[in-house]
Every structure is written in structure tokens, then in C-alpha cells.
């Protein structure tokens, strides 16, 4: 996984959690305004708080809530990873490999034992399986060759 992708995900998660907190604050403030309107102290509120404030505050809070929810959906959509399957594994747009079974990020590309000798492949951290890339012609593909092949799929 690339570092810039990691920090992008951190930024999205932090922003999303901040927006959720703002939503809770807005809903709480709205509840306080509603409680203040239906309070026995309504005469004091009517006497000292202008009607425009009582109308504008809930409307402003509602608009902020709608904008926040829309932004959360935008961030969640941006966070989603589009995977394409090729050579027996899934690939994202940054050419990171994912397990074909569990769709988790695969470990290092290294030589792992086969029945007779060692051949290159990926080891899934989650499934503990060794996944080898093949395009039908080559039984075991190298990582550079595979990335070049998959780069053409994303174009």
C-alpha cells in the first residue's frame, strides 16, 4: 500500500468522524431550541429573543446537517476501492494486489515453496494462502511483468 493512499484514508476517516460529531452537536442544539420553545419560560423567550432568530437557527442547523450528511456520503464513496480481477488476483488503481478469496491486501511478493521447488507469489495475511499470478501462458509471472500487464487494463 502506498503511503499517500494511507494518508488519504486517514484524512477521510478523520474528516468523516469530525462531521459525525458536528451532526450530533447540530441535532442537540436543535433539540435544545425545540425544548426552549415548548418550555414554561416561553414568555421570557418571546420577550427577549426575536422571532427571526427562532426561525433562522433551526433552519441553519438543518442546512448544516444536510450538507454534513452529503459530505459524509461523498467521502465514503471516495474511500471505496475499485478492484479489477486479472492474473488470478484483484488489483486497485495503484497496482496493489488483493486476495481473490477475501479481497484483503496481499503480503510481499516473494518465493514460496511448491511441490518441487520455490516459485514467486503473494501470501495472503488473512487466508494464509500463497497466490501465484498466471495469465495462461506463463504459469508463474514476475511482479514487474504483471504490473505492466495490469497497467494496460486501467487505461
Tab-separated table of N, CA and C in Angstrom:
chain	number	residue	atom	x	y	z
A	1	UNK	N	0.852	-1.173	0.000
A	1	UNK	CA	0.000	0.000	0.000
A	1	UNK	C	0.895	1.233	0.000
A	2	UNK	N	0.539	2.191	-0.814
A	2	UNK	CA	1.336	3.402	-0.907
A	2	UNK	C	1.049	4.321	0.276
A	3	UNK	N	2.070	5.075	0.662
A	3	UNK	CA	1.937	5.977	1.805
A	3	UNK	C	0.903	7.059	1.546
A	4	UNK	N	0.884	7.634	0.336
A	4	UNK	CA	-0.076	8.698	0.056
A	4	UNK	C	-1.506	8.182	0.127
A	5	UNK	N	-1.731	6.938	-0.271
A	5	UNK	CA	-3.056	6.333	-0.178
A	5	UNK	C	-3.439	6.159	1.287
A	6	UNK	N	-2.480	5.765	2.124
A	6	UNK	CA	-2.736	5.598	3.555
A	6	UNK	C	-3.150	6.928	4.185
A	7	UNK	N	-2.405	7.993	3.897
A	7	UNK	CA	-2.720	9.295	4.488
A	7	UNK	C	-4.026	9.848	3.949
A	8	UNK	N	-4.357	9.512	2.705
A	8	UNK	CA	-5.648	9.920	2.155
A	8	UNK	C	-6.773	9.244	2.928
A	9	UNK	N	-6.595	7.977	3.247
A	9	UNK	CA	-7.607	7.260	4.029
A	9	UNK	C	-7.723	7.824	5.440
A	10	UNK	N	-6.585	8.162	6.044
A	10	UNK	CA	-6.614	8.753	7.385
A	10	UNK	C	-7.373	10.075	7.347
A	11	UNK	N	-7.091	10.896	6.343
A	11	UNK	CA	-7.777	12.178	6.203
A	11	UNK	C	-9.278	11.985	6.043
A	12	UNK	N	-9.676	11.031	5.237
A	12	UNK	CA	-11.098	10.778	5.013
A	12	UNK	C	-11.760	10.314	6.309
A	13	UNK	N	-11.116	9.407	7.041
A	13	UNK	CA	-11.702	8.915	8.292
A	13	UNK	C	-11.807	10.024	9.341
A	14	UNK	N	-10.774	10.829	9.470
A	14	UNK	CA	-10.807	11.926	10.456
A	14	UNK	C	-11.889	12.936	10.092
A	15	UNK	N	-11.961	13.288	8.824
A	15	UNK	CA	-12.984	14.240	8.387
A	15	UNK	C	-14.377	13.666	8.599
A	16	UNK	N	-14.537	12.392	8.296
A	16	UNK	CA	-15.837	11.747	8.464
A	16	UNK	C	-16.259	11.737	9.935
A	17	UNK	N	-15.339	11.398	10.817
A	17	UNK	CA	-15.671	11.387	12.250
A	17	UNK	C	-15.938	12.794	12.779
A	18	UNK	N	-15.235	13.779	12.262
A	18	UNK	CA	-15.492	15.164	12.667
A	18	UNK	C	-16.884	15.597	12.237
A	19	UNK	N	-17.258	15.232	11.023
A	19	UNK	CA	-18.593	15.578	10.519
A	19	UNK	C	-19.666	14.897	11.364
A	20	UNK	N	-19.434	13.659	11.748
A	20	UNK	CA	-20.404	12.957	12.602
A	20	UNK	C	-20.580	13.699	13.922
A	21	UNK	N	-19.481	14.191	14.482
A	21	UNK	CA	-19.571	14.956	15.730
A	21	UNK	C	-20.361	16.241	15.526
A	22	UNK	N	-20.144	16.906	14.397
A	22	UNK	CA	-20.892	18.125	14.100
A	22	UNK	C	-22.378	17.824	13.975
A	23	UNK	N	-22.706	16.695	13.384
A	23	UNK	CA	-24.112	16.299	13.250
A	23	UNK	C	-24.745	16.137	14.623
A	24	UNK	N	-24.046	15.459	15.518
A	24	UNK	CA	-24.581	15.263	16.876
A	24	UNK	C	-24.765	16.610	17.571
A	25	UNK	N	-23.825	17.507	17.405
A	25	UNK	CA	-23.934	18.840	18.021
A	25	UNK	C	-25.128	19.601	17.445
A	26	UNK	N	-25.305	19.537	16.123
A	26	UNK	CA	-26.428	20.240	15.485
A	26	UNK	C	-27.768	19.686	15.958
A	27	UNK	N	-27.876	18.374	16.012
A	27	UNK	CA	-29.133	17.756	16.464
A	27	UNK	C	-29.404	18.126	17.918
A	28	UNK	N	-28.366	18.134	18.746
A	28	UNK	CA	-28.534	18.506	20.155
A	28	UNK	C	-28.977	19.959	20.289
A	29	UNK	N	-28.352	20.853	19.512
A	29	UNK	CA	-28.733	22.265	19.565
A	29	UNK	C	-30.172	22.452	19.089
A	30	UNK	N	-30.546	21.714	18.051
A	30	UNK	CA	-31.921	21.774	17.550
A	30	UNK	C	-32.900	21.312	18.633
A	31	UNK	N	-32.547	20.238	19.344
A	31	UNK	CA	-33.402	19.735	20.426
A	31	UNK	C	-33.520	20.766	21.540
A	32	UNK	N	-32.433	21.461	21.827
A	32	UNK	CA	-32.468	22.492	22.872
A	32	UNK	C	-33.393	23.633	22.448
A	33	UNK	N	-33.332	24.027	21.179
A	33	UNK	CA	-34.206	25.104	20.696
A	33	UNK	C	-35.668	24.666	20.766
A	34	UNK	N	-35.954	23.447	20.354
A	34	UNK	CA	-37.329	22.941	20.420
A	34	UNK	C	-37.805	22.878	21.864
A	35	UNK	N	-36.935	22.424	22.772
A	35	UNK	CA	-37.306	22.370	24.185
A	35	UNK	C	-37.528	23.782	24.735
A	36	UNK	N	-36.740	24.727	24.262
A	36	UNK	CA	-36.904	26.098	24.730
A	36	UNK	C	-38.220	26.694	24.253
A	37	UNK	N	-38.659	26.307	23.069
A	37	UNK	CA	-39.918	26.830	22.548
A	37	UNK	C	-41.101	26.288	23.339
A	38	UNK	N	-41.063	25.034	23.701
A	38	UNK	CA	-42.170	24.413	24.434
A	38	UNK	C	-41.949	24.414	25.943
A	39	UNK	N	-41.160	25.331	26.406
A	39	UNK	CA	-40.825	25.443	27.815
A	39	UNK	C	-41.805	26.395	28.506
A	40	UNK	N	-42.026	26.208	29.810
A	40	UNK	CA	-42.872	27.160	30.528
A	40	UNK	C	-42.308	28.584	30.519
A	41	UNK	N	-41.033	28.709	30.197
A	41	UNK	CA	-40.428	30.034	30.146
A	41	UNK	C	-40.632	30.697	28.790
A	42	UNK	N	-41.650	30.250	28.069
A	42	UNK	CA	-41.907	30.749	26.726
A	42	UNK	C	-42.134	32.263	26.702
A	43	UNK	N	-42.710	32.785	27.759
A	43	UNK	CA	-42.944	34.230	27.807
A	43	UNK	C	-41.625	35.011	27.818
A	44	UNK	N	-40.640	34.486	28.546
A	44	UNK	CA	-39.333	35.152	28.602
A	44	UNK	C	-38.648	35.066	27.240
A	45	UNK	N	-38.729	33.863	26.586
A	45	UNK	CA	-38.123	33.693	25.265
A	45	UNK	C	-38.791	34.633	24.274
A	46	UNK	N	-40.098	34.691	24.300
A	46	UNK	CA	-40.817	35.578	23.383
A	46	UNK	C	-40.487	37.055	23.627
A	47	UNK	N	-40.238	37.371	24.874
A	47	UNK	CA	-39.984	38.763	25.218
A	47	UNK	C	-38.579	39.213	24.813
A	48	UNK	N	-37.551	38.314	24.960
A	48	UNK	CA	-36.162	38.728	24.764
A	48	UNK	C	-35.492	38.195	23.495
A	49	UNK	N	-36.063	37.175	22.864
A	49	UNK	CA	-35.439	36.609	21.651
A	49	UNK	C	-36.310	36.943	20.451
A	50	UNK	N	-35.731	37.585	19.435
A	50	UNK	CA	-36.518	37.931	18.258
A	50	UNK	C	-37.007	36.672	17.527
A	51	UNK	N	-38.146	36.785	16.890
A	51	UNK	CA	-38.749	35.654	16.166
A	51	UNK	C	-37.864	35.193	15.009
A	52	UNK	N	-37.173	36.113	14.373
A	52	UNK	CA	-36.319	35.725	13.248
A	52	UNK	C	-35.200	34.778	13.695
A	53	UNK	N	-34.682	35.002	14.890
A	53	UNK	CA	-33.636	34.118	15.417
A	53	UNK	C	-34.217	32.729	15.664
A	54	UNK	N	-35.420	32.673	16.205
A	54	UNK	CA	-36.045	31.378	16.475
A	54	UNK	C	-36.352	30.616	15.189
A	55	UNK	N	-36.525	31.299	14.094
A	55	UNK	CA	-36.772	30.642	12.805
A	55	UNK	C	-35.448	30.323	12.108
A	56	UNK	N	-34.513	31.261	12.122
A	56	UNK	CA	-33.259	31.073	11.397
A	56	UNK	C	-32.338	30.028	12.029
A	57	UNK	N	-32.314	29.941	13.338
A	57	UNK	CA	-31.421	28.980	13.993
A	57	UNK	C	-31.751	27.534	13.618
A	58	UNK	N	-32.984	27.075	13.716
A	58	UNK	CA	-33.274	25.693	13.295
A	58	UNK	C	-33.051	25.471	11.800
A	59	UNK	N	-33.370	26.482	10.977
A	59	UNK	CA	-33.129	26.335	9.533
A	59	UNK	C	-31.640	26.214	9.229
A	60	UNK	N	-30.837	27.019	9.886
A	60	UNK	CA	-29.390	26.944	9.700
A	60	UNK	C	-28.856	25.588	10.147
A	61	UNK	N	-29.319	25.119	11.271
A	61	UNK	CA	-28.892	23.809	11.761
A	61	UNK	C	-29.304	22.689	10.799
A	62	UNK	N	-30.485	22.787	10.244
A	62	UNK	CA	-30.960	21.778	9.293
A	62	UNK	C	-30.119	21.800	8.015
A	63	UNK	N	-29.796	22.975	7.528
A	63	UNK	CA	-28.956	23.088	6.328
A	63	UNK	C	-27.563	22.515	6.598
A	64	UNK	N	-26.982	22.830	7.745
A	64	UNK	CA	-25.674	22.274	8.102
A	64	UNK	C	-25.723	20.750	8.216
A	65	UNK	N	-26.803	20.240	8.743
A	65	UNK	CA	-26.965	18.791	8.859
A	65	UNK	C	-27.023	18.139	7.482
A	66	UNK	N	-27.765	18.713	6.576
A	66	UNK	CA	-27.882	18.157	5.214
A	66	UNK	C	-26.536	18.210	4.500
A	67	UNK	N	-25.820	19.317	4.626
A	67	UNK	CA	-24.505	19.436	3.992
A	67	UNK	C	-23.524	18.422	4.583
A	68	UNK	N	-23.561	18.242	5.887
A	68	UNK	CA	-22.664	17.294	6.541
A	68	UNK	C	-22.933	15.856	6.094
A	69	UNK	N	-24.181	15.478	6.023
A	69	UNK	CA	-24.533	14.121	5.587
A	69	UNK	C	-24.110	13.906	4.136
A	70	UNK	N	-24.317	14.895	3.290
A	70	UNK	CA	-23.897	14.773	1.888
A	70	UNK	C	-22.382	14.627	1.790
A	71	UNK	N	-21.644	15.360	2.607
A	71	UNK	CA	-20.185	15.275	2.593
A	71	UNK	C	-19.708	13.901	3.075
A	72	UNK	N	-20.375	13.347	4.064
A	72	UNK	CA	-20.015	12.001	4.540
A	72	UNK	C	-20.196	10.985	3.420
A	73	UNK	N	-21.308	11.055	2.704
A	73	UNK	CA	-21.525	10.125	1.595
A	73	UNK	C	-20.457	10.310	0.522
A	74	UNK	N	-20.086	11.553	0.246
A	74	UNK	CA	-19.029	11.819	-0.734
A	74	UNK	C	-17.702	11.195	-0.291
A	75	UNK	N	-17.340	11.371	0.981
A	75	UNK	CA	-16.084	10.817	1.488
A	75	UNK	C	-16.101	9.294	1.482
A	76	UNK	N	-17.218	8.690	1.855
A	76	UNK	CA	-17.315	7.225	1.855
A	76	UNK	C	-17.203	6.666	0.443
A	77	UNK	N	-17.774	7.372	-0.517
A	77	UNK	CA	-17.679	6.924	-1.908
A	77	UNK	C	-16.235	7.030	-2.383
A	78	UNK	N	-15.564	8.094	-1.994
A	78	UNK	CA	-14.170	8.300	-2.371
A	78	UNK	C	-13.272	7.243	-1.731
A	79	UNK	N	-13.617	6.806	-0.542
A	79	UNK	CA	-12.818	5.825	0.177
A	79	UNK	C	-12.917	4.434	-0.441
A	80	UNK	N	-14.048	4.130	-1.054
A	80	UNK	CA	-14.241	2.805	-1.646
A	80	UNK	C	-13.193	2.522	-2.709
A	81	UNK	N	-12.660	1.314	-2.703
A	81	UNK	CA	-11.616	0.931	-3.637
A	81	UNK	C	-12.240	0.108	-4.757
A	82	UNK	N	-11.983	0.531	-5.994
A	82	UNK	CA	-12.465	-0.213	-7.151
A	82	UNK	C	-11.413	-1.263	-7.507
A	83	UNK	N	-11.799	-2.528	-7.473
A	83	UNK	CA	-10.873	-3.616	-7.757
A	83	UNK	C	-11.211	-4.267	-9.089
A	84	UNK	N	-10.166	-4.594	-9.837
A	84	UNK	CA	-10.335	-5.331	-11.089
A	84	UNK	C	-9.573	-6.640	-10.960
A	85	UNK	N	-10.160	-7.706	-11.481
A	85	UNK	CA	-9.523	-9.007	-11.374
A	85	UNK	C	-8.722	-9.298	-12.639
A	86	UNK	N	-7.496	-9.719	-12.434
A	86	UNK	CA	-6.629	-10.096	-13.535
A	86	UNK	C	-5.492	-10.941	-12.991
A	87	UNK	N	-5.075	-11.915	-13.752
A	87	UNK	CA	-3.940	-12.779	-13.414
A	87	UNK	C	-4.160	-13.550	-12.115
A	88	UNK	N	-5.394	-13.780	-11.746
A	88	UNK	CA	-5.692	-14.572	-10.554
A	88	UNK	C	-5.751	-13.791	-9.261
A	89	UNK	N	-5.573	-12.471	-9.304
A	89	UNK	CA	-5.669	-11.630	-8.111
A	89	UNK	C	-6.473	-10.380	-8.461
A	90	UNK	N	-6.885	-9.626	-7.434
A	90	UNK	CA	-7.545	-8.340	-7.646
A	90	UNK	C	-6.500	-7.236	-7.592
A	91	UNK	N	-6.723	-6.179	-8.379
A	91	UNK	CA	-5.818	-5.042	-8.440
A	91	UNK	C	-6.604	-3.758	-8.227
A	92	UNK	N	-5.999	-2.779	-7.520
A	92	UNK	CA	-6.607	-1.454	-7.438
A	92	UNK	C	-5.902	-0.541	-8.433
A	93	UNK	N	-6.317	0.722	-8.497
A	93	UNK	CA	-5.765	1.643	-9.499
A	93	UNK	C	-4.299	1.977	-9.239
A	94	UNK	N	-3.807	1.753	-8.007
A	94	UNK	CA	-2.405	1.996	-7.673
A	94	UNK	C	-1.546	0.755	-7.864
A	95	UNK	N	-2.128	-0.280	-8.480
A	95	UNK	CA	-1.469	-1.552	-8.765
A	95	UNK	C	-1.054	-2.299	-7.494
A	96	UNK	N	-1.852	-2.184	-6.446
A	96	UNK	CA	-1.693	-3.016	-5.262
A	96	UNK	C	-2.521	-4.278	-5.476
A	97	UNK	N	-2.036	-5.409	-4.981
A	97	UNK	CA	-2.724	-6.679	-5.194
A	97	UNK	C	-3.577	-7.044	-3.982
A	98	UNK	N	-4.723	-7.701	-4.262
A	98	UNK	CA	-5.654	-8.128	-3.228
A	98	UNK	C	-5.976	-9.606	-3.424
A	99	UNK	N	-6.260	-10.290	-2.340
A	99	UNK	CA	-6.553	-11.722	-2.355
A	99	UNK	C	-7.832	-11.986	-3.158
A	100	UNK	N	-7.847	-13.036	-3.995
A	100	UNK	CA	-9.061	-13.348	-4.742
A	100	UNK	C	-10.171	-13.925	-3.869
A	101	UNK	N	-9.834	-14.455	-2.708
A	101	UNK	CA	-10.840	-15.060	-1.829
A	101	UNK	C	-11.457	-14.040	-0.873
A	102	UNK	N	-10.621	-13.310	-0.141
A	102	UNK	CA	-11.132	-12.412	0.905
A	102	UNK	C	-11.015	-10.935	0.546
A	103	UNK	N	-10.373	-10.609	-0.568
A	103	UNK	CA	-10.185	-9.236	-1.046
A	103	UNK	C	-9.424	-8.353	-0.059
A	104	UNK	N	-8.523	-8.965	0.719
A	104	UNK	CA	-7.632	-8.220	1.608
A	104	UNK	C	-6.318	-7.992	0.879
A	105	UNK	N	-5.599	-6.941	1.277
A	105	UNK	CA	-4.326	-6.616	0.665
A	105	UNK	C	-3.358	-7.776	0.864
A	106	UNK	N	-2.658	-8.154	-0.205
A	106	UNK	CA	-1.730	-9.277	-0.137
A	106	UNK	C	-0.388	-8.840	0.433
A	107	UNK	N	0.332	-9.818	0.967
A	107	UNK	CA	1.643	-9.567	1.549
A	107	UNK	C	2.709	-9.397	0.487
A	108	UNK	N	3.954	-9.570	0.872
A	108	UNK	CA	5.084	-9.358	-0.023
A	108	UNK	C	5.115	-10.377	-1.155
A	109	UNK	N	5.648	-9.939	-2.269
A	109	UNK	CA	5.880	-10.822	-3.404
A	109	UNK	C	7.234	-11.472	-3.159
A	110	UNK	N	7.226	-12.783	-3.007
A	110	UNK	CA	8.460	-13.488	-2.659
A	110	UNK	C	8.406	-14.902	-3.227
A	111	UNK	N	9.438	-15.660	-2.950
A	111	UNK	CA	9.480	-17.064	-3.378
A	111	UNK	C	8.941	-17.932	-2.253
A	112	UNK	N	7.926	-18.724	-2.586
A	112	UNK	CA	7.300	-19.630	-1.630
A	112	UNK	C	7.411	-21.052	-2.169
A	113	UNK	N	7.498	-22.039	-1.292
A	113	UNK	CA	7.709	-23.420	-1.759
A	113	UNK	C	6.495	-23.985	-2.504
A	114	UNK	N	6.796	-24.761	-3.557
A	114	UNK	CA	5.784	-25.546	-4.264
A	114	UNK	C	6.080	-27.007	-3.972
A	115	UNK	N	5.526	-27.910	-4.754
A	115	UNK	CA	5.778	-29.341	-4.519
A	115	UNK	C	7.230	-29.718	-4.790
A	116	UNK	N	7.842	-29.062	-5.783
A	116	UNK	CA	9.202	-29.450	-6.155
A	116	UNK	C	10.256	-28.413	-5.814
A	117	UNK	N	9.960	-27.147	-5.976
A	117	UNK	CA	10.929	-26.085	-5.688
A	117	UNK	C	10.191	-24.831	-5.232
A	118	UNK	N	10.865	-23.685	-5.287
A	118	UNK	CA	10.233	-22.434	-4.857
A	118	UNK	C	9.900	-21.577	-6.065
A	119	UNK	N	8.689	-21.008	-6.054
A	119	UNK	CA	8.228	-20.158	-7.145
A	119	UNK	C	7.674	-18.850	-6.567
A	120	UNK	N	7.687	-17.763	-7.368
A	120	UNK	CA	7.221	-16.469	-6.852
A	120	UNK	C	5.707	-16.441	-6.667
A	121	UNK	N	5.285	-15.632	-5.698
A	121	UNK	CA	3.862	-15.448	-5.445
A	121	UNK	C	3.638	-14.500	-4.280
A	122	UNK	N	2.382	-14.324	-3.938
A	122	UNK	CA	1.977	-13.489	-2.806
A	122	UNK	C	1.429	-14.386	-1.709
A	123	UNK	N	1.579	-13.971	-0.472
A	123	UNK	CA	0.976	-14.694	0.641
A	123	UNK	C	-0.090	-13.805	1.260
A	124	UNK	N	-1.319	-14.334	1.342
A	124	UNK	CA	-2.410	-13.581	1.954
A	124	UNK	C	-2.257	-13.637	3.469
A	125	UNK	N	-2.237	-12.495	4.085
A	125	UNK	CA	-2.084	-12.418	5.535
A	125	UNK	C	-3.321	-12.983	6.228
A	126	UNK	N	-4.479	-12.797	5.618
A	126	UNK	CA	-5.739	-13.238	6.215
A	126	UNK	C	-5.981	-14.732	6.010
A	127	UNK	N	-5.871	-15.211	4.768
A	127	UNK	CA	-6.177	-16.612	4.436
A	127	UNK	C	-5.003	-17.551	4.659
A	128	UNK	N	-3.805	-17.024	4.715
A	128	UNK	CA	-2.562	-17.802	4.829
A	128	UNK	C	-2.291	-18.640	3.583
A	129	UNK	N	-2.907	-18.279	2.472
A	129	UNK	CA	-2.706	-18.992	1.205
A	129	UNK	C	-1.648	-18.273	0.374
A	130	UNK	N	-0.935	-19.053	-0.441
A	130	UNK	CA	0.015	-18.486	-1.384
A	130	UNK	C	-0.695	-18.377	-2.727
A	131	UNK	N	-0.707	-17.176	-3.295
A	131	UNK	CA	-1.379	-16.921	-4.559
A	131	UNK	C	-0.312	-16.599	-5.597
A	132	UNK	N	-0.354	-17.332	-6.690
A	132	UNK	CA	0.600	-17.117	-7.771
A	132	UNK	C	-0.134	-16.554	-8.972
A	133	UNK	N	0.510	-15.618	-9.654
A	133	UNK	CA	-0.116	-14.983	-10.807
A	133	UNK	C	0.181	-15.786	-12.069
A	134	UNK	N	-0.864	-15.921	-12.891
A	134	UNK	CA	-0.712	-16.633	-14.153
A	134	UNK	C	-1.652	-16.031	-15.180
A	135	UNK	N	-1.173	-15.946	-16.429
A	135	UNK	CA	-2.024	-15.424	-17.485
A	135	UNK	C	-2.408	-16.497	-18.497
A	136	UNK	N	-2.167	-17.741	-18.192
A	136	UNK	CA	-2.493	-18.835	-19.095
A	136	UNK	C	-1.284	-19.296	-19.880
A	137	UNK	N	-0.403	-18.367	-20.275
A	137	UNK	CA	0.822	-18.719	-20.992
A	137	UNK	C	1.949	-18.995	-20.003
A	138	UNK	N	2.149	-18.035	-19.106
A	138	UNK	CA	3.178	-18.183	-18.076
A	138	UNK	C	2.540	-18.715	-16.812
A	139	UNK	N	3.059	-19.814	-16.293
A	139	UNK	CA	2.491	-20.368	-15.062
A	139	UNK	C	2.813	-19.463	-13.881
A	140	UNK	N	4.034	-18.946	-13.831
A	140	UNK	CA	4.442	-18.055	-12.753
A	140	UNK	C	4.950	-16.759	-13.368
A	141	UNK	N	4.232	-15.656	-13.135
A	141	UNK	CA	4.626	-14.359	-13.684
A	141	UNK	C	5.414	-13.559	-12.659
A	142	UNK	N	6.340	-12.749	-13.151
A	142	UNK	CA	7.069	-11.830	-12.289
A	142	UNK	C	6.212	-10.618	-11.976
A	143	UNK	N	6.532	-9.924	-10.898
A	143	UNK	CA	5.716	-8.795	-10.454
A	143	UNK	C	5.780	-7.622	-11.433
A	144	UNK	N	6.954	-7.360	-11.985
A	144	UNK	CA	7.078	-6.242	-12.935
A	144	UNK	C	6.286	-6.525	-14.209
A	145	UNK	N	6.368	-7.753	-14.694
A	145	UNK	CA	5.622	-8.149	-15.884
A	145	UNK	C	4.115	-8.063	-15.630
A	146	UNK	N	3.694	-8.505	-14.458
A	146	UNK	CA	2.272	-8.472	-14.105
A	146	UNK	C	1.761	-7.036	-13.982
A	147	UNK	N	2.546	-6.169	-13.355
A	147	UNK	CA	2.122	-4.769	-13.196
A	147	UNK	C	2.009	-4.077	-14.554
A	148	UNK	N	2.924	-4.374	-15.447
A	148	UNK	CA	2.867	-3.793	-16.789
A	148	UNK	C	1.620	-4.271	-17.531
A	149	UNK	N	1.295	-5.562	-17.360
A	149	UNK	CA	0.105	-6.140	-17.991
A	149	UNK	C	-1.169	-5.491	-17.449
A	150	UNK	N	-1.245	-5.330	-16.137
A	150	UNK	CA	-2.441	-4.787	-15.490
A	150	UNK	C	-2.561	-3.279	-15.722
A	151	UNK	N	-1.435	-2.584	-15.854
A	151	UNK	CA	-1.466	-1.140	-16.101
A	151	UNK	C	-2.255	-0.844	-17.379
A	152	UNK	N	-2.150	-1.736	-18.354
A	152	UNK	CA	-2.905	-1.564	-19.609
A	152	UNK	C	-4.412	-1.762	-19.394
A	153	UNK	N	-4.799	-2.544	-18.397
A	153	UNK	CA	-6.230	-2.742	-18.106
A	153	UNK	C	-6.878	-1.470	-17.569
A	154	UNK	N	-6.133	-0.693	-16.807
A	154	UNK	CA	-6.684	0.514	-16.186
A	154	UNK	C	-6.690	1.707	-17.149
A	155	UNK	N	-6.080	1.563	-18.311
A	155	UNK	CA	-6.080	2.664	-19.282
A	155	UNK	C	-7.340	2.631	-20.105
